[in-house]
mmCIF file of C-alpha atoms and ligand atoms in Angstrom:
data_model
loop_
_atom_site.group_PDB
_atom_site.id
_atom_site.type_symbol
_atom_site.label_atom_id
_atom_site.label_comp_id
_atom_site.label_asym_id
_atom_site.label_seq_id
_atom_site.Cartn_x
_atom_site.Cartn_y
_atom_site.Cartn_z
ATOM 1 C CA MET V 746 -133.615 56.440 -68.728
ATOM 2 C CA ILE V 747 -131.691 53.112 -69.675
ATOM 3 C CA VAL V 748 -132.494 51.255 -73.151
ATOM 4 C CA THR V 749 -131.635 48.052 -73.247
ATOM 5 C CA ILE V 750 -130.757 46.698 -77.179
ATOM 6 C CA ASP V 751 -129.634 43.058 -76.966
ATOM 7 C CA GLY V 752 -129.648 40.224 -80.196
ATOM 8 C CA VAL V 753 -128.274 37.781 -81.053
ATOM 9 C CA ALA V 754 -124.280 38.130 -83.157
ATOM 10 C CA ALA V 755 -123.694 39.791 -86.011
ATOM 11 C CA SER V 756 -127.176 40.638 -85.719
ATOM 12 C CA GLY V 757 -125.549 45.398 -85.732
ATOM 13 C CA LYS V 758 -126.250 46.129 -81.929
ATOM 14 C CA SER V 759 -123.250 48.365 -82.003
ATOM 15 C CA SER V 760 -124.080 49.913 -84.322
ATOM 16 C CA VAL V 761 -127.855 50.487 -83.606
ATOM 17 C CA ALA V 762 -126.498 51.530 -79.960
ATOM 18 C CA SER V 763 -124.113 53.794 -80.913
ATOM 19 C CA GLY V 764 -127.303 54.703 -83.739
ATOM 20 C CA VAL V 765 -129.404 55.160 -81.135
ATOM 21 C CA ALA V 766 -127.359 56.721 -78.155
ATOM 22 C CA ARG V 767 -126.711 59.258 -80.199
ATOM 23 C CA HIS V 768 -130.092 60.265 -81.444
ATOM 24 C CA LEU V 769 -130.693 60.541 -78.286
ATOM 25 C CA GLY V 770 -127.764 62.260 -77.245
ATOM 26 C CA ILE V 771 -126.538 59.754 -74.143
ATOM 27 C CA PRO V 772 -123.667 57.201 -73.996
ATOM 28 C CA TYR V 773 -123.777 53.369 -74.986
ATOM 29 C CA VAL V 774 -122.374 50.883 -73.174
ATOM 30 C CA SER V 775 -121.427 47.594 -75.411
ATOM 31 C CA SER V 776 -121.262 44.349 -72.530
ATOM 32 C CA GLY V 777 -119.888 41.884 -74.908
ATOM 33 C CA LEU V 778 -116.362 44.356 -75.380
ATOM 34 C CA LEU V 779 -116.078 43.394 -71.122
ATOM 35 C CA TYR V 780 -116.435 39.938 -72.048
ATOM 36 C CA ARG V 781 -114.188 40.030 -74.985
ATOM 37 C CA ALA V 782 -111.699 41.825 -73.146
ATOM 38 C CA ALA V 783 -111.272 39.664 -69.793
ATOM 39 C CA THR V 784 -111.279 36.413 -73.012
ATOM 40 C CA LEU V 785 -108.470 38.931 -74.466
ATOM 41 C CA LEU V 786 -106.590 38.826 -70.489
ATOM 42 C CA ALA V 787 -106.824 35.214 -70.452
ATOM 43 C CA LEU V 788 -106.290 33.929 -74.412
ATOM 44 C CA GLU V 789 -102.695 36.510 -73.765
ATOM 45 C CA ALA V 790 -102.239 35.268 -70.632
ATOM 46 C CA GLY V 791 -102.319 30.942 -71.398
ATOM 47 C CA THR V 792 -105.328 31.021 -68.540
ATOM 48 C CA ASP V 793 -107.618 27.783 -69.353
ATOM 49 C CA LEU V 794 -110.619 29.584 -70.346
ATOM 50 C CA SER V 795 -112.942 28.222 -67.722
ATOM 51 C CA ASP V 796 -111.144 28.679 -65.002
ATOM 52 C CA ALA V 797 -112.821 31.231 -63.256
ATOM 53 C CA PRO V 798 -111.219 30.981 -60.271
ATOM 54 C CA ALA V 799 -107.833 32.378 -62.697
ATOM 55 C CA LEU V 800 -110.333 34.291 -64.514
ATOM 56 C CA LEU V 801 -111.003 36.946 -61.014
ATOM 57 C CA ALA V 802 -107.850 36.557 -60.602
ATOM 58 C CA LEU V 803 -106.187 38.177 -63.595
ATOM 59 C CA LEU V 804 -109.105 40.380 -63.743
ATOM 60 C CA GLY V 805 -108.330 41.662 -60.271
ATOM 61 C CA ALA V 806 -105.121 42.310 -61.220
ATOM 62 C CA ALA V 807 -105.441 43.903 -64.588
ATOM 63 C CA PRO V 808 -108.860 46.033 -64.140
ATOM 64 C CA LEU V 809 -110.698 46.569 -67.135
ATOM 65 C CA ARG V 810 -111.980 50.208 -67.838
ATOM 66 C CA LEU V 811 -114.682 50.813 -70.447
ATOM 67 C CA GLU V 812 -115.212 54.126 -71.489
ATOM 68 C CA PRO V 813 -118.868 54.339 -72.867
ATOM 69 C CA LEU V 814 -118.402 56.926 -76.192
ATOM 70 C CA PRO V 815 -121.669 57.348 -78.561
ATOM 71 C CA GLU V 816 -119.164 57.078 -81.362
ATOM 72 C CA GLY V 817 -118.178 53.632 -80.206
ATOM 73 C CA ASN V 818 -116.780 52.151 -76.981
ATOM 74 C CA ARG V 819 -113.151 51.247 -75.952
ATOM 75 C CA VAL V 820 -111.646 49.430 -73.139
ATOM 76 C CA VAL V 821 -109.054 49.913 -71.717
ATOM 77 C CA LEU V 822 -106.729 47.811 -69.258
ATOM 78 C CA THR V 823 -105.964 50.348 -66.457
ATOM 79 C CA SER V 824 -101.793 50.376 -66.153
ATOM 80 C CA THR V 825 -100.893 48.361 -62.663
ATOM 81 C CA ALA V 826 -97.934 51.536 -62.342
ATOM 82 C CA ALA V 827 -94.689 49.797 -62.994
ATOM 83 C CA LEU V 828 -95.964 47.325 -64.567
ATOM 84 C CA HIS V 829 -96.610 48.059 -67.681
ATOM 85 C CA PRO V 830 -98.247 51.370 -68.679
ATOM 86 C CA GLU V 831 -102.168 52.160 -70.615
ATOM 87 C CA ARG V 832 -103.476 49.941 -73.089
ATOM 88 C CA ASP V 833 -106.743 49.848 -75.588
ATOM 89 C CA LEU V 834 -107.827 46.419 -75.913
ATOM 90 C CA THR V 835 -110.650 47.169 -78.609
ATOM 91 C CA ALA V 836 -109.015 46.334 -81.414
ATOM 92 C CA ASP V 837 -107.105 42.945 -80.377
ATOM 93 C CA ALA V 838 -110.681 42.341 -78.400
ATOM 94 C CA HIS V 839 -112.030 41.389 -82.128
ATOM 95 C CA THR V 840 -110.661 38.637 -84.001
ATOM 96 C CA SER V 841 -111.464 35.800 -83.913
ATOM 97 C CA ALA V 842 -109.802 34.220 -81.795
ATOM 98 C CA VAL V 843 -111.699 36.687 -79.143
ATOM 99 C CA ASP V 844 -114.350 35.470 -81.580
ATOM 100 C CA ALA V 845 -113.964 31.835 -80.495
ATOM 101 C CA GLY V 846 -113.439 31.816 -76.639
ATOM 102 C CA VAL V 847 -115.610 34.219 -75.702
ATOM 103 C CA SER V 848 -118.964 31.927 -74.967
ATOM 104 C CA ALA V 849 -116.716 29.492 -72.978
ATOM 105 C CA VAL V 850 -115.688 32.172 -71.106
ATOM 106 C CA ALA V 851 -118.986 34.194 -70.919
ATOM 107 C CA GLN V 852 -120.363 30.819 -69.890
ATOM 108 C CA LEU V 853 -119.039 31.893 -66.759
ATOM 109 C CA PRO V 854 -121.163 31.979 -63.717
ATOM 110 C CA GLU V 855 -118.200 34.164 -61.293
ATOM 111 C CA VAL V 856 -117.234 36.203 -65.023
ATOM 112 C CA ARG V 857 -120.986 37.309 -65.392
ATOM 113 C CA GLU V 858 -121.233 38.738 -62.082
ATOM 114 C CA TRP V 859 -118.369 40.466 -62.310
ATOM 115 C CA VAL V 860 -119.036 41.628 -66.297
ATOM 116 C CA ASN V 861 -122.656 43.073 -64.450
ATOM 117 C CA ALA V 862 -120.767 44.397 -61.327
ATOM 118 C CA GLN V 863 -119.165 46.757 -63.859
ATOM 119 C CA LEU V 864 -122.170 47.765 -65.524
ATOM 120 C CA ARG V 865 -124.758 48.133 -62.837
ATOM 121 C CA ALA V 866 -121.412 50.785 -61.017
ATOM 122 C CA LEU V 867 -122.322 53.632 -64.887
ATOM 123 C CA THR V 868 -124.535 56.157 -64.149
ATOM 124 C CA PRO V 869 -127.732 56.466 -66.444
ATOM 125 C CA PRO V 870 -128.653 57.165 -68.672
ATOM 126 C CA PHE V 871 -127.102 55.190 -71.239
ATOM 127 C CA VAL V 872 -127.695 52.417 -74.500
ATOM 128 C CA ALA V 873 -126.776 49.324 -73.569
ATOM 129 C CA GLU V 874 -126.609 46.415 -75.551
ATOM 130 C CA GLY V 875 -125.379 43.365 -74.936
ATOM 131 C CA ARG V 876 -127.970 39.507 -74.945
ATOM 132 C CA ASP V 877 -128.957 40.387 -71.428
ATOM 133 C CA MET V 878 -129.327 43.859 -70.661
ATOM 134 C CA GLY V 879 -132.369 44.379 -70.675
ATOM 135 C CA THR V 880 -132.791 40.794 -68.820
ATOM 136 C CA ALA V 881 -130.193 39.802 -65.923
ATOM 137 C CA VAL V 882 -128.542 43.321 -66.128
ATOM 138 C CA PHE V 883 -130.879 46.661 -66.157
ATOM 139 C CA PRO V 884 -134.994 44.542 -65.451
ATOM 140 C CA GLN V 885 -135.879 47.870 -65.302
ATOM 141 C CA ALA V 886 -134.795 49.700 -68.702
ATOM 142 C CA GLN V 887 -136.952 51.622 -69.073
ATOM 143 C CA ALA V 888 -137.308 51.045 -72.832
ATOM 144 C CA LYS V 889 -136.635 46.494 -74.360
ATOM 145 C CA PHE V 890 -135.080 46.042 -78.019
ATOM 146 C CA PHE V 891 -134.347 42.457 -78.984
ATOM 147 C CA LEU V 892 -132.516 42.433 -82.261
ATOM 148 C CA MET V 893 -133.013 39.037 -84.687
ATOM 149 C CA ALA V 894 -131.659 38.754 -88.362
ATOM 150 C CA SER V 895 -131.017 34.975 -89.571
ATOM 151 C CA PRO V 896 -127.058 33.274 -89.528
ATOM 152 C CA ARG V 897 -127.151 33.196 -93.875
ATOM 153 C CA VAL V 898 -127.988 37.544 -93.293
ATOM 154 C CA ARG V 899 -125.640 38.055 -90.410
ATOM 155 C CA ALA V 900 -122.620 35.667 -92.030
ATOM 156 C CA LEU V 901 -123.574 37.945 -95.107
ATOM 157 C CA ARG V 902 -122.551 41.605 -93.204
ATOM 158 C CA ARG V 903 -119.302 39.848 -90.954
ATOM 159 C CA VAL V 904 -117.111 38.933 -94.704
ATOM 160 C CA LYS V 905 -118.307 42.768 -95.182
ATOM 161 C CA GLU V 906 -116.177 44.261 -91.715
ATOM 162 C CA ARG V 907 -113.957 41.321 -92.031
ATOM 163 C CA PRO V 908 -112.816 39.300 -94.620
ATOM 164 C CA GLY V 909 -113.743 35.532 -94.508
ATOM 165 C CA ASP V 910 -115.319 32.242 -96.020
ATOM 166 C CA LEU V 911 -119.691 32.936 -96.117
ATOM 167 C CA ALA V 912 -119.586 29.514 -95.112
ATOM 168 C CA GLU V 913 -117.383 29.842 -92.113
ATOM 169 C CA VAL V 914 -118.374 32.776 -90.674
ATOM 170 C CA GLU V 915 -122.067 31.463 -91.310
ATOM 171 C CA ALA V 916 -121.303 27.902 -89.044
ATOM 172 C CA ALA V 917 -119.306 30.207 -86.668
ATOM 173 C CA LEU V 918 -122.614 32.215 -86.398
ATOM 174 C CA VAL V 919 -124.618 30.052 -86.003
ATOM 175 C CA ALA V 920 -122.423 27.615 -82.974
ATOM 176 C CA ARG V 921 -121.750 30.784 -80.979
ATOM 177 C CA ASP V 922 -125.894 31.588 -80.642
ATOM 178 C CA ALA V 923 -125.931 27.677 -79.710
ATOM 179 C CA LYS V 924 -123.136 28.664 -76.833
ATOM 180 C CA ASP V 925 -124.628 31.587 -76.106
ATOM 181 C CA LYS V 926 -128.085 30.943 -75.359
ATOM 182 C CA ALA V 927 -128.681 30.265 -72.475
ATOM 183 C CA GLN V 928 -128.594 34.523 -71.781
ATOM 184 C CA SER V 929 -129.779 35.031 -74.524
ATOM 185 C CA ALA V 930 -133.242 34.610 -74.947
ATOM 186 C CA PRO V 931 -135.346 38.350 -75.061
ATOM 187 C CA ALA V 932 -136.946 39.847 -71.705
ATOM 188 C CA ALA V 933 -140.497 39.442 -71.640
ATOM 189 C CA ASP V 934 -141.524 43.044 -71.932
ATOM 190 C CA ALA V 935 -138.681 42.999 -75.094
ATOM 191 C CA GLN V 936 -139.817 45.010 -78.823
ATOM 192 C CA ILE V 937 -138.175 42.670 -81.205
ATOM 193 C CA ILE V 938 -137.220 43.824 -84.675
ATOM 194 C CA ASP V 939 -136.580 41.279 -87.290
ATOM 195 C CA THR V 940 -133.814 43.760 -88.727
ATOM 196 C CA GLY V 941 -133.299 41.169 -92.251
ATOM 197 C CA THR V 942 -135.662 43.401 -94.265
ATOM 198 C CA LEU V 943 -133.400 46.339 -92.740
ATOM 199 C CA ASP V 944 -130.487 48.263 -92.874
ATOM 200 C CA LEU V 945 -128.548 49.673 -90.491
ATOM 201 C CA ALA V 946 -130.512 53.755 -90.619
ATOM 202 C CA GLY V 947 -133.648 51.795 -90.850
ATOM 203 C CA VAL V 948 -132.692 49.390 -87.701
ATOM 204 C CA ILE V 949 -131.631 52.337 -85.888
ATOM 205 C CA ALA V 950 -135.611 54.303 -87.135
ATOM 206 C CA ALA V 951 -138.242 51.117 -85.963
ATOM 207 C CA VAL V 952 -135.684 51.297 -82.435
ATOM 208 C CA LEU V 953 -136.695 55.145 -81.724
ATOM 209 C CA ARG V 954 -140.429 54.254 -83.149
ATOM 210 C CA GLY V 955 -140.273 51.729 -80.621
ATOM 211 C CA LEU V 956 -139.301 54.393 -77.514
ATOM 212 C CA HIS V 957 -142.577 55.362 -78.004
ATOM 213 C CA GLN V 958 -144.544 52.654 -78.477
ATOM 214 C CA PRO V 959 -145.763 50.571 -75.274
ATOM 215 C CA ALA V 960 -143.489 47.257 -75.009
ATOM 216 C CA SER V 961 -144.427 43.476 -76.504
ATOM 217 C CA SER V 962 -144.937 45.087 -80.249
ATOM 218 C CA ASP V 963 -143.082 43.382 -83.055
ATOM 219 C CA LEU V 964 -141.819 46.346 -84.930
ATOM 220 C CA SER V 965 -140.023 44.042 -87.533
HETATM 221 O O1 DC C 1605 -122.022 41.657 -78.493
HETATM 222 P P1 DC C 1605 -120.604 40.430 -79.210
HETATM 223 O O2 DC C 1605 -120.863 39.608 -80.559
HETATM 224 O O3 DC C 1605 -119.813 41.744 -78.974
HETATM 225 O O4 DC C 1605 -120.286 39.398 -77.474
HETATM 226 C C1 DC C 1605 -119.138 38.591 -77.421
HETATM 227 C C2 DC C 1605 -119.121 37.537 -76.947
HETATM 228 O O5 DC C 1605 -119.665 37.705 -75.310
HETATM 229 C C3 DC C 1605 -121.194 36.634 -76.520
HETATM 230 O O6 DC C 1605 -120.752 35.051 -77.887
HETATM 231 C C4 DC C 1605 -121.828 36.043 -76.431
HETATM 232 C C5 DC C 1605 -120.774 37.149 -74.675
HETATM 233 N N1 DC C 1605 -122.299 38.071 -74.618
HETATM 234 C C6 DC C 1605 -122.481 38.313 -72.861
HETATM 235 O O7 DC C 1605 -123.368 37.180 -72.941
HETATM 236 N N2 DC C 1605 -123.844 38.808 -72.581
HETATM 237 C C7 DC C 1605 -123.695 39.798 -73.095
HETATM 238 N N3 DC C 1605 -124.037 40.679 -72.466
HETATM 239 C C8 DC C 1605 -122.184 40.477 -73.926
HETATM 240 C C9 DC C 1605 -121.837 39.868 -74.088
#
């Protein structure tokens, strides 16, 4: 079984996917973490974020491993023997610098193919979260969800996790929505959930209810 949970930035996808996966007793897979890790490596190496061949060379030289743990995914730079020991990139992949650069990296078709190959190599069952899980990557998924919330609601949630100026955070989210738009359309058979008036437990409950409902119904 594959369940996909897509949605806009800071709509709570990871927390919801984690909660749903734990309820079902299966792992969840954060596709955004792979885009973030690729961006982090590029920033650290001083690589131009639009230079696809250079980025793919970086990813080839320093293999990343996504660990789809139920309580939270980790992304690890695997050890290249003498060069460096294994390094957990998860925390460093969630900085504002990575937030600002990741959309440029995620726009590159070559990087998307690389991420999608990593994801398709994983063995189901799992809950996959991202932007295009239900459309491009796992169109065969048994159940698909798409999370929405207004920019203000998402900015309020984000400043609780990572303190910052609310107006600036909201503007950055709107800018990232625009940059990520191409790959962020809901699948035709996805159930849309407006999370604006729901807390985390409420969204998880809506997804679990939706697992037993026909597709294309609005659960908000
Ligand atoms: O979900 P997130 O905020 O961690 O994702 C980080 C970025 O990666 C986001 O700006 C868009 C991109 N992304 C994507 O293009 N496709 C995905 N399936 C997941 C993330």
